[in-house]
Coordinates of C-alpha atoms in Angstrom, one line a residue:
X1 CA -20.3 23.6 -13.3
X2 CA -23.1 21.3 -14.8
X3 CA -26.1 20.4 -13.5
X4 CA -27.6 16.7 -13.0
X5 CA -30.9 15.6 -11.8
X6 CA -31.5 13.0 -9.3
X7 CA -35.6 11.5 -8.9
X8 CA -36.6 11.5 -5.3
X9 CA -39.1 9.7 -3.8
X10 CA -40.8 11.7 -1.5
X11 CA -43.9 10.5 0.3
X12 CA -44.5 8.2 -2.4
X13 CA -44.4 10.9 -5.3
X14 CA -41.3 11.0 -7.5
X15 CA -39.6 14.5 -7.3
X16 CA -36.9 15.9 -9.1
X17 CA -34.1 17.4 -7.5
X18 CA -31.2 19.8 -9.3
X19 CA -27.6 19.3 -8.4
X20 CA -24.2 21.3 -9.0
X21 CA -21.0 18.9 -9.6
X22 CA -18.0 20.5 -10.4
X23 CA -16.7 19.2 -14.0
X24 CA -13.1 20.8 -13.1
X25 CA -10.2 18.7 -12.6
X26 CA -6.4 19.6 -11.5
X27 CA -4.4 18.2 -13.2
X28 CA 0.0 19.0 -13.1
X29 CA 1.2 20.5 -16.3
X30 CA 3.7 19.5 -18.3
X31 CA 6.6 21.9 -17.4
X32 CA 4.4 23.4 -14.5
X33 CA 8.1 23.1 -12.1
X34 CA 10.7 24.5 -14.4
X35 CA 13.7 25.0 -13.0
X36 CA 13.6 23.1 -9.7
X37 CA 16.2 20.8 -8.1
X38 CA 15.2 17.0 -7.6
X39 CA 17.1 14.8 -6.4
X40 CA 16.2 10.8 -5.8
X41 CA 18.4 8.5 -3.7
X42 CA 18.1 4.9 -2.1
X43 CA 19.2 3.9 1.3
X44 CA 19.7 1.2 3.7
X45 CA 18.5 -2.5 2.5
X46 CA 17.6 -2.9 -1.3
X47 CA 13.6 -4.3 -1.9
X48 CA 12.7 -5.1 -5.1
X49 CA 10.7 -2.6 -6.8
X50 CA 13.1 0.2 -6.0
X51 CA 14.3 0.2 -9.6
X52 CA 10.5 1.3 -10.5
X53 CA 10.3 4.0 -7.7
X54 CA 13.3 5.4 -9.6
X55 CA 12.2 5.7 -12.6
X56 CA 8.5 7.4 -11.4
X57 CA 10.9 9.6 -9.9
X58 CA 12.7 10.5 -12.5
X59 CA 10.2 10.4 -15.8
X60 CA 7.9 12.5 -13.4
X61 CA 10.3 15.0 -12.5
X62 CA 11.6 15.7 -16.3
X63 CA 8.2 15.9 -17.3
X64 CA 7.3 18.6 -14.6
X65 CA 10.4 20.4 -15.9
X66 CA 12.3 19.6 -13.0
X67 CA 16.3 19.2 -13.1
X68 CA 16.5 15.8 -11.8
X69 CA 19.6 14.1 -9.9
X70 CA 20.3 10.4 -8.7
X71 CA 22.2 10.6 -5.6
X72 CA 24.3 7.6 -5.7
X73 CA 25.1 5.2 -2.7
X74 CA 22.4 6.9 -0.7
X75 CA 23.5 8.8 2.0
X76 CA 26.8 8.5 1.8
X77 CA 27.2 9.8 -1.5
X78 CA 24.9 12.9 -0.5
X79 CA 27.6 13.2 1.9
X80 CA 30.5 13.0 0.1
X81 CA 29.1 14.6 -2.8
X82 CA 31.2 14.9 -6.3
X83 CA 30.3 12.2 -9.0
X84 CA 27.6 10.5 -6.2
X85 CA 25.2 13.3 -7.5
X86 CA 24.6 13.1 -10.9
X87 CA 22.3 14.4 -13.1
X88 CA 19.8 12.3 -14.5
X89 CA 18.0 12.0 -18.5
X90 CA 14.9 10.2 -19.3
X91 CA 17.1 7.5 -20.8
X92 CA 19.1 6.9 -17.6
X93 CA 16.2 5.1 -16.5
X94 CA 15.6 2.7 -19.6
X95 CA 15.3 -1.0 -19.4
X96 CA 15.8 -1.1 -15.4
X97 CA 12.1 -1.7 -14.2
X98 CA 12.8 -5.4 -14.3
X99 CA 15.9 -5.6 -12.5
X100 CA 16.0 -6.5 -8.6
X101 CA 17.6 -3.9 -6.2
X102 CA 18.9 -0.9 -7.2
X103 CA 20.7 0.3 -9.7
X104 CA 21.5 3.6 -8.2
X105 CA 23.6 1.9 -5.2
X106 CA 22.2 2.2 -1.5
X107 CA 24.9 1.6 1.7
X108 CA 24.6 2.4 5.2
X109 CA 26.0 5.9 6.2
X110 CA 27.6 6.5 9.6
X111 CA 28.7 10.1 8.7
X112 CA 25.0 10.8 8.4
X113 CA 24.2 10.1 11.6
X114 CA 26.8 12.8 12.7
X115 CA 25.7 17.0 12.7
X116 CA 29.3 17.5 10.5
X117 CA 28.3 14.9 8.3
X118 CA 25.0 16.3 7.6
X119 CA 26.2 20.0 7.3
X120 CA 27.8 18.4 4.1
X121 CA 25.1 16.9 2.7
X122 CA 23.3 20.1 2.8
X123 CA 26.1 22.1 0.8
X124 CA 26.1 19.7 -1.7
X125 CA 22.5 19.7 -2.4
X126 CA 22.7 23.7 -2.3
X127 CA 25.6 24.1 -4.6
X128 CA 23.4 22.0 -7.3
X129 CA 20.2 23.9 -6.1
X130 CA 18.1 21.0 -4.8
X131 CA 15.5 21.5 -2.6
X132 CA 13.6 18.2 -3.4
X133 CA 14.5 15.2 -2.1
X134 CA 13.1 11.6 -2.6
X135 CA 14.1 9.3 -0.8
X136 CA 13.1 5.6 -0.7
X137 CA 14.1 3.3 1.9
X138 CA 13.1 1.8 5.5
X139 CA 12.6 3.1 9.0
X140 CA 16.4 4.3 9.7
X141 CA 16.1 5.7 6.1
X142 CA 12.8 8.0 6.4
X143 CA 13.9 9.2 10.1
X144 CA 17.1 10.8 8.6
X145 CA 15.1 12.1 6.4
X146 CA 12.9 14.1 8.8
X147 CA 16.0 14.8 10.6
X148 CA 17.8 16.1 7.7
X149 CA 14.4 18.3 7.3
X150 CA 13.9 19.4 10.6
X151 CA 17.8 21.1 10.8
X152 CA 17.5 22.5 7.4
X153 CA 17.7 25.8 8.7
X154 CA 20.0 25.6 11.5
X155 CA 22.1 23.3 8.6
X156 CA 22.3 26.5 6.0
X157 CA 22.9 28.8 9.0
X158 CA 25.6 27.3 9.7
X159 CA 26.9 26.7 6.8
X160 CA 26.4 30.7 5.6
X161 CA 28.7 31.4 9.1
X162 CA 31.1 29.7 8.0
X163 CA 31.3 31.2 4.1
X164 CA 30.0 28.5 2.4
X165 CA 27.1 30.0 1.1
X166 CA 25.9 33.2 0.2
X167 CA 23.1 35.0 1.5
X168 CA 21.2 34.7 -1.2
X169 CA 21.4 31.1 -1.7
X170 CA 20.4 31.0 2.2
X171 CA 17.2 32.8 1.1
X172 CA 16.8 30.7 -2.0
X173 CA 16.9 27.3 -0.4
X174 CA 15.9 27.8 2.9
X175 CA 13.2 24.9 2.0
X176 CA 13.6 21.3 2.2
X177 CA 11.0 19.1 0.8
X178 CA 11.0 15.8 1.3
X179 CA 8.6 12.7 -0.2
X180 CA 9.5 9.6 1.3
X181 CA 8.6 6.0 -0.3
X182 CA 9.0 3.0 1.8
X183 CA 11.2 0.4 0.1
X184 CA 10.9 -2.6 3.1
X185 CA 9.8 -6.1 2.7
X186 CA 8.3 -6.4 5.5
X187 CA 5.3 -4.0 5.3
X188 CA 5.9 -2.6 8.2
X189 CA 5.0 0.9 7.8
X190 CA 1.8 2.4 8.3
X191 CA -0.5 4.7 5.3
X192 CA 0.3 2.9 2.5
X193 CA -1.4 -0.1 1.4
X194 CA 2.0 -2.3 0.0
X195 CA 5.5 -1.1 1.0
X196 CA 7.9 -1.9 -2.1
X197 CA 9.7 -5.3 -2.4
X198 CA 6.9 -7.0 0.0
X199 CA 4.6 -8.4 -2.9
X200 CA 7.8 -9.8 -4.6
X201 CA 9.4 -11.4 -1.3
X202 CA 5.9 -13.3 -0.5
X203 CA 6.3 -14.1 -4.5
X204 CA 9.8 -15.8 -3.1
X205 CA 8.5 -17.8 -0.1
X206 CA 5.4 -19.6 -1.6
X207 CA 7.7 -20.7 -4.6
X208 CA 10.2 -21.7 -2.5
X209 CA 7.3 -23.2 0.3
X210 CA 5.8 -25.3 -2.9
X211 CA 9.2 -26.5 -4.1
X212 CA 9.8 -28.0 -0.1
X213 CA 6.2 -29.2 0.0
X214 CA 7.0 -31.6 -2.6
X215 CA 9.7 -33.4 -0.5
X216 CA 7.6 -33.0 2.6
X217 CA 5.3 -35.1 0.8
X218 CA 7.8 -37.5 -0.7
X219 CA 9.4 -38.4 2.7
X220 CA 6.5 -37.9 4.5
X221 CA 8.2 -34.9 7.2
X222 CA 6.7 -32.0 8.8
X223 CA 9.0 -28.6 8.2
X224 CA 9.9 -25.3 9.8
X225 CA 9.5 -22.2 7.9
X226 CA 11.7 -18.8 9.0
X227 CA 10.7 -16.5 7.2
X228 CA 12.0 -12.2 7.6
X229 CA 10.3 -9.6 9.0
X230 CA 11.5 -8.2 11.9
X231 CA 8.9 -6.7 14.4
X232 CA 6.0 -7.3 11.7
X233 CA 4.7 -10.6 11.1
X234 CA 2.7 -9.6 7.6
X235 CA 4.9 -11.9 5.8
X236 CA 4.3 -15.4 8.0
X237 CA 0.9 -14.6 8.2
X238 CA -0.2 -14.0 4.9
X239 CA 2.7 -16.9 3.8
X240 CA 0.8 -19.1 6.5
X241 CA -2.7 -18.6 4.6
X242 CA -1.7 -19.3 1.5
X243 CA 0.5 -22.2 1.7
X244 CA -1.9 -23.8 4.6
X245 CA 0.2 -23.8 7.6
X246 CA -0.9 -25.8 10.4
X247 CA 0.9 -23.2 12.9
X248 CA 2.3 -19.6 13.1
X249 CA 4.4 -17.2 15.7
X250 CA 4.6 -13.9 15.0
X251 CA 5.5 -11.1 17.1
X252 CA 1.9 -9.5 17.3
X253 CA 0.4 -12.3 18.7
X254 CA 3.0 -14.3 20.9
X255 CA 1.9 -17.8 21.5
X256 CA -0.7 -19.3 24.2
X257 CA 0.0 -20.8 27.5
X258 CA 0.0 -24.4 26.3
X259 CA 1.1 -23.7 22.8
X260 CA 4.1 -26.7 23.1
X261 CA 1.3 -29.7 23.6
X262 CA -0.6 -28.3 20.8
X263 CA 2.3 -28.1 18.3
X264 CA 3.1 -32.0 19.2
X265 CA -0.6 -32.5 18.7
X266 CA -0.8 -31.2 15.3
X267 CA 2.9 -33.6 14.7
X268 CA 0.7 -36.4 15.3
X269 CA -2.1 -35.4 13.6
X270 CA 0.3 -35.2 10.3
X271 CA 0.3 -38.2 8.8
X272 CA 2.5 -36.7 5.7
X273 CA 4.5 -33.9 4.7
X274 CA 2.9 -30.6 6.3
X275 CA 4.3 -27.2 6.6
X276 CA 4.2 -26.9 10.3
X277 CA 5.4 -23.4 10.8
X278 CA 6.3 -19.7 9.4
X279 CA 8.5 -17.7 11.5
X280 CA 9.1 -14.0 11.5
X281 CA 12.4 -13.1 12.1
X282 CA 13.4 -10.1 14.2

């Protein structure tokens, strides 16, 4: 503990008070996890940025001592297990920050949604002894997850009845943890500030909104922007502000009675090339 002074002004008379601030600060150690399964997958649509999330993953988990895994093809290769779950080194994660996508494969998974398909998933993270799971995706994505969580136990009940386990790998693993990272473009997913892959798709439309300005200008045309986004209009919105939009639907604020007169108003009113519109798509 250390002490600091503060002056106070008290009734006009300078006073000195004492304080106690901690000076300790937690930090992990290096190795502080030795031993522990961690596996790190990526499912549903790919976002740019998911390449980085990987590697945090990975260089964290080595550093914390941690046995690290990729899970390849995202669910479905935790489901079919074999060569899907590899194990990972701190160079299987060199010179891939840059790249778009991922590099660990990500496909949609039907099995998954199915009890018999996630019963296998299960035995192939136990056989490996993971009990840590990343995994980075969307909506659909992070609900399996806290599905795949929330039947953990029934999952390694089920599969000790049947002899695939033992008993004392039952005790061992009997808990899942899960950190989930949203990979979505459309920053549509609430407690964290960016999701990953929004900041490089807004990247996308303005250069592609300054390259269509240019023959908006040149032939004197208004245009329609779509742009993605499903139920969240972040993306038109913010791609509205900075390329100076005259209008904008989105599907938080569905348009005015009257909204048709004032579109052809502002048609009019453009005497050149305008951006007339962004659109998010659902």
């Amino acid at each position: 503990m250390q002490e600091l002074e503060e002056f106070i002004v008290v009734s006009g008379k300078i006073e000195t008070a004492t304080m106690e601030v901690s000076t300790t600060q937690k930090f992990i150690g290096r190795g502080s996890h030795k031993g522990k399964g961690l596996a790190v997958l990526t499912s549903g649509g790919d976002s740019q940025g998911m390449n980085a999330a990987v590697r945090s993953v990975v260089r964290m988990g080595i550093y914390l001592g941690c046995k690290v895994y990729f899970i390849r093809e995202g669910y479905q290769g935790m489901v079919d297990g074999g060569d899907n779950i590899e194990e990972a080194n701190w160079s299987s994660v060199s010179s891939i920050i840059h790249r778009g996508g991922t590099v660990i494969g990500s496909a949609r998974c039907t099995d998954f949604m199915k009890r018999e398909g996630r019963v296998k998933a299960a035995y192939n993270l136990v056989t490996r002894g993971i009990t840590n799971l990343v995994v980075i995706g969307g909506d659909g994505s992070l609900t399996g997850a806290n599905l795949f969580r929330e039947e953990w136990a029934g999952l390694l009940d089920e599969l000790l009845e049947n002899n695939k386990i033992t008993k004392d790998q039952r005790e061992k693993y009997k808990f899942l943890h899960i950190a989930g990272m949203v990979g979505s473009i459309d920053n549509d997913f609430c407690g964290t500030d960016m999701t990953i892959g929004t900041d490089s798709a807004l990247h996308r439309i303005i250069g592609a909104i300054d390259a269509i300005v240019s023959t908006a200008y040149s032939h004197q045309r208004t245009f329609i922007m779509e742009v993605m986004g499903r139920q969240c209009g972040y993306l038109a919105v913010v791609t509205a502000l900075a390329s100076e939009a005259d209008f904008v639907f989105i599907p938080e604020a569905p348009p005015s009675v009257g909204w048709k007169d004032k579109l052809c108003d502002k048609l009019e009113q453009a005497s050149s090339g305008s951006i007339l519109c962004c659109l998010s798509l659902l």
